[in-house]
Amino acid sequence: MKAVEKKRNEGVLTLTRSAARVLLRPFFRLETEGASRLPKKGAFILLPKHQRWEDIPLLSLATPRPLYYVAKHELFANPVSNWFLRSLGGLPLNREHPLESRTTLRAVIAHLKEGEAVVVFPEGTYYRNRMGKGNVGVVRLILSKVSAAFFPVGVQYTEGALRTTVHVRFGEPLHMNKSENPTEFLDRTLRTIGELSGLRGPSAGMTG
C-alpha cells in the first residue's frame, strides 16, 4: 500500500495563524496586493520569492485560503518540528535525493486534484534581495499531472524606524505556453517574481 501524507490539522493551523498575527505585529506591517486574483475555490500553485524564514507565516496571513507548503526536508528532522510543520500543511522535500520524497510528490498532486492550494518556493532556499536559480523539478511534475494556474508572488521587505513593512504582491495567473518547456516557463515566472519583489530577474541557469 502506498504511503499517504496526512492532511493538515485545521485546529493547529487556526491557532498558529492567530498567534503569528499577534507575535509578528510589533515587528512587521503587512501590505498585500492582488489577493483578489486568487481563486476562492479550486486548485492553484503559489510560487513566492523566498527572502527569509518569516516569508512562510507572513504568506499564510496574506493569503485568504489555507495552504500546503513544500519545504526542505531538514526542517522536519526533529520529531516535534516534524509534527508541527505537517500539522500546518508542511510537505518535506529532499531535492538532492528526490526518490526519498515520492510520498510528498504524490501528496502534492493529490492535494491539487482535491482543489487545494500548494506553495512551492521555486528558488528552494533564501536569497535576500536577489533572485536565485530556479529548481524546476516540482514545477515540472505539477505541469505533467495537473492543470492549474501558477501565481507568482513577490515578497519585499522595507525596513522602517519601528517596524518593517512587508509587501506581498500576487501577480496574474500564469500557464505554460505550448511553445515552452517547464524550464522556460519557470524562467519566465522567476522574472515576474523578481519584478513583483522589486528585484532583477533570476540568476542564469536552472537546476533540476
Short mmCIF file of C-alpha atoms in Angstrom, two decimals:
data_model
loop_
_atom_site.label_atom_id
_atom_site.label_comp_id
_atom_site.label_asym_id
_atom_site.label_seq_id
_atom_site.Cartn_x
_atom_site.Cartn_y
_atom_site.Cartn_z
CA MET A 1 0.00 0.00 0.00
CA LYS A 2 1.27 3.47 -0.88
CA ALA A 3 2.14 5.77 1.98
CA VAL A 4 -0.04 8.89 2.11
CA GLU A 5 0.86 12.25 3.60
CA LYS A 6 -1.55 13.21 6.34
CA LYS A 7 -3.64 16.33 5.90
CA ARG A 8 -3.01 19.45 7.92
CA ASN A 9 -4.62 19.90 11.31
CA GLU A 10 -7.10 22.75 10.90
CA GLY A 11 -7.24 23.42 14.64
CA VAL A 12 -3.45 23.73 14.94
CA LEU A 13 -3.39 25.87 11.78
CA THR A 14 -6.04 28.30 13.06
CA LEU A 15 -4.34 28.66 16.44
CA THR A 16 -0.91 29.15 14.87
CA ARG A 17 -2.15 31.78 12.41
CA SER A 18 -3.76 33.72 15.27
CA ALA A 19 -0.55 33.51 17.31
CA ALA A 20 1.58 34.56 14.33
CA ARG A 21 -0.64 37.59 13.72
CA VAL A 22 -0.12 38.74 17.31
CA LEU A 23 3.59 37.88 17.59
CA LEU A 24 4.62 39.39 14.25
CA ARG A 25 2.60 42.62 14.51
CA PRO A 26 5.18 44.51 16.67
CA PHE A 27 7.89 43.83 14.07
CA PHE A 28 6.12 43.77 10.69
CA ARG A 29 3.43 45.73 8.89
CA LEU A 30 1.88 43.54 6.22
CA GLU A 31 0.67 45.06 2.95
CA THR A 32 -0.99 42.76 0.44
CA GLU A 33 -1.72 43.40 -3.24
CA GLY A 34 -3.59 41.24 -5.72
CA ALA A 35 -5.01 38.65 -3.28
CA SER A 36 -8.40 39.02 -5.02
CA ARG A 37 -6.83 37.31 -8.06
CA LEU A 38 -6.63 34.00 -6.20
CA PRO A 39 -9.50 31.57 -6.84
CA LYS A 40 -11.95 31.21 -3.97
CA LYS A 41 -12.36 27.55 -4.94
CA GLY A 42 -10.24 25.07 -6.83
CA ALA A 43 -6.55 24.29 -7.04
CA PHE A 44 -3.74 26.74 -7.61
CA ILE A 45 0.00 26.92 -7.01
CA LEU A 46 1.80 29.85 -5.39
CA LEU A 47 5.41 30.47 -6.45
CA PRO A 48 6.73 33.06 -3.96
CA LYS A 49 10.02 34.87 -3.60
CA HIS A 50 11.97 33.46 -0.64
CA GLN A 51 13.75 36.23 1.29
CA ARG A 52 13.81 34.91 4.87
CA TRP A 53 12.08 32.44 7.19
CA GLU A 54 9.34 34.93 8.06
CA ASP A 55 8.06 34.62 4.48
CA ILE A 56 6.17 31.48 5.46
CA PRO A 57 3.94 32.83 8.29
CA LEU A 58 3.54 36.18 6.53
CA LEU A 59 2.45 34.48 3.31
CA SER A 60 -0.09 32.46 5.31
CA LEU A 61 -1.51 35.68 6.77
CA ALA A 62 -1.60 37.36 3.34
CA THR A 63 -3.41 34.50 1.59
CA PRO A 64 -7.19 34.15 2.13
CA ARG A 65 -7.15 30.34 1.83
CA PRO A 66 -5.21 27.73 3.84
CA LEU A 67 -2.12 26.36 2.13
CA TYR A 68 0.10 23.32 1.83
CA TYR A 69 3.84 24.08 1.72
CA VAL A 70 6.63 22.15 0.03
CA ALA A 71 9.63 22.69 2.33
CA LYS A 72 13.17 21.34 2.63
CA HIS A 73 13.28 18.07 4.50
CA GLU A 74 15.89 19.27 7.02
CA LEU A 75 13.18 21.29 8.76
CA PHE A 76 11.34 18.06 9.61
CA ALA A 77 14.29 16.25 11.21
CA ASN A 78 13.17 16.89 14.80
CA PRO A 79 10.08 14.87 15.88
CA VAL A 80 8.41 17.95 17.37
CA SER A 81 9.03 20.17 14.33
CA ASN A 82 8.02 17.27 12.09
CA TRP A 83 4.62 17.00 13.81
CA PHE A 84 4.12 20.77 13.96
CA LEU A 85 5.06 21.52 10.33
CA ARG A 86 2.97 18.65 8.99
CA SER A 87 0.04 19.87 11.08
CA LEU A 88 0.37 23.25 9.35
CA GLY A 89 0.42 21.62 5.91
CA GLY A 90 4.18 21.22 5.51
CA LEU A 91 5.38 18.65 2.94
CA PRO A 92 9.07 17.64 3.23
CA LEU A 93 11.12 17.51 0.04
CA ASN A 94 14.67 16.19 -0.36
CA ARG A 95 15.87 17.90 -3.55
CA GLU A 96 19.20 16.04 -3.59
CA HIS A 97 17.51 12.63 -3.33
CA PRO A 98 14.04 13.10 -4.87
CA LEU A 99 13.23 9.39 -4.78
CA GLU A 100 13.10 9.70 -0.99
CA SER A 101 10.32 12.27 -1.43
CA ARG A 102 7.96 10.17 -3.54
CA THR A 103 5.30 10.29 -0.83
CA THR A 104 5.47 14.08 -0.74
CA LEU A 105 5.32 14.37 -4.53
CA ARG A 106 2.26 12.12 -4.63
CA ALA A 107 0.71 14.24 -1.87
CA VAL A 108 1.30 17.48 -3.81
CA ILE A 109 -0.59 16.09 -6.80
CA ALA A 110 -3.33 14.59 -4.61
CA HIS A 111 -3.92 17.89 -2.78
CA LEU A 112 -4.13 19.80 -6.06
CA LYS A 113 -6.57 17.28 -7.52
CA GLU A 114 -8.68 17.80 -4.38
CA GLY A 115 -8.80 21.54 -5.12
CA GLU A 116 -6.26 22.67 -2.53
CA ALA A 117 -3.65 25.44 -2.80
CA VAL A 118 0.03 24.49 -2.69
CA VAL A 119 3.10 26.68 -2.14
CA VAL A 120 6.36 25.87 -3.91
CA PHE A 121 9.35 28.14 -3.30
CA PRO A 122 10.97 27.94 -6.75
CA GLU A 123 14.40 29.07 -5.52
CA GLY A 124 14.46 26.29 -2.93
CA THR A 125 16.11 28.39 -0.22
CA TYR A 126 16.61 32.01 0.91
CA TYR A 127 18.09 34.62 -1.41
CA ARG A 128 17.86 38.02 0.27
CA ASN A 129 17.42 40.99 -2.05
CA ARG A 130 18.34 38.98 -5.14
CA MET A 131 16.87 36.22 -7.23
CA GLY A 132 18.29 32.71 -7.01
CA LYS A 133 18.38 29.94 -9.56
CA GLY A 134 15.14 28.07 -10.11
CA ASN A 135 14.53 24.45 -9.14
CA VAL A 136 12.27 23.12 -11.86
CA GLY A 137 11.66 19.57 -10.55
CA VAL A 138 8.40 20.03 -8.60
CA VAL A 139 7.07 22.53 -11.14
CA ARG A 140 7.73 20.05 -13.95
CA LEU A 141 5.90 17.32 -12.05
CA ILE A 142 2.86 19.53 -11.44
CA LEU A 143 2.73 20.63 -15.07
CA SER A 144 2.73 16.99 -16.17
CA LYS A 145 -0.06 15.89 -13.82
CA VAL A 146 -2.43 18.78 -13.08
CA SER A 147 -3.98 21.66 -14.99
CA ALA A 148 -3.94 24.55 -12.52
CA ALA A 149 -2.86 28.17 -12.50
CA PHE A 150 0.52 29.23 -11.13
CA PHE A 151 0.59 32.55 -9.31
CA PRO A 152 3.92 34.39 -9.00
CA VAL A 153 4.25 36.13 -5.63
CA GLY A 154 6.59 38.99 -4.85
CA VAL A 155 7.85 39.45 -1.30
CA GLN A 156 9.66 42.69 -0.45
CA TYR A 157 10.87 43.92 2.94
CA THR A 158 11.28 47.66 3.60
CA GLU A 159 12.99 48.50 6.87
CA GLY A 160 11.32 51.23 8.94
CA ALA A 161 12.17 53.09 12.12
CA LEU A 162 9.90 50.91 14.25
CA ARG A 163 8.58 48.15 12.02
CA THR A 164 9.49 46.51 8.74
CA THR A 165 6.88 46.82 6.02
CA VAL A 166 6.35 43.57 4.11
CA HIS A 167 4.82 43.86 0.66
CA VAL A 168 3.26 40.61 -0.58
CA ARG A 169 2.19 41.02 -4.21
CA PHE A 170 0.19 38.34 -6.03
CA GLY A 171 0.70 38.51 -9.78
CA GLU A 172 -1.57 37.48 -12.62
CA PRO A 173 -2.04 33.71 -13.07
CA LEU A 174 0.46 32.05 -15.40
CA HIS A 175 0.16 28.98 -17.60
CA MET A 176 2.82 27.26 -19.67
CA ASN A 177 2.60 28.15 -23.36
CA LYS A 178 2.60 25.40 -25.98
CA SER A 179 5.92 26.72 -27.26
CA GLU A 180 7.56 26.48 -23.81
CA ASN A 181 9.12 23.65 -21.84
CA PRO A 182 8.95 23.62 -18.00
CA THR A 183 12.37 25.26 -17.62
CA GLU A 184 11.43 28.11 -19.93
CA PHE A 185 8.12 28.53 -18.12
CA LEU A 186 9.85 28.72 -14.73
CA ASP A 187 12.45 31.14 -16.09
CA ARG A 188 9.63 33.45 -17.25
CA THR A 189 7.88 33.05 -13.92
CA LEU A 190 11.04 33.89 -11.95
CA ARG A 191 11.45 37.10 -13.92
CA THR A 192 7.91 38.06 -12.94
CA ILE A 193 8.57 37.15 -9.30
CA GLY A 194 11.65 39.37 -9.39
CA GLU A 195 9.65 42.28 -10.77
CA LEU A 196 6.93 41.84 -8.14
CA SER A 197 9.66 41.80 -5.46
CA GLY A 198 11.38 44.92 -6.77
CA LEU A 199 14.35 42.83 -7.92
CA ARG A 200 16.05 41.88 -11.16
CA GLY A 201 15.35 38.55 -12.82
CA PRO A 202 16.84 35.18 -11.78
CA SER A 203 20.46 34.19 -11.98
CA ALA A 204 21.32 32.41 -15.19
CA GLY A 205 20.60 28.70 -15.25
CA MET A 206 18.24 26.26 -13.59
CA THR A 207 18.61 23.14 -11.53
CA GLY A 208 16.52 20.03 -11.99
#
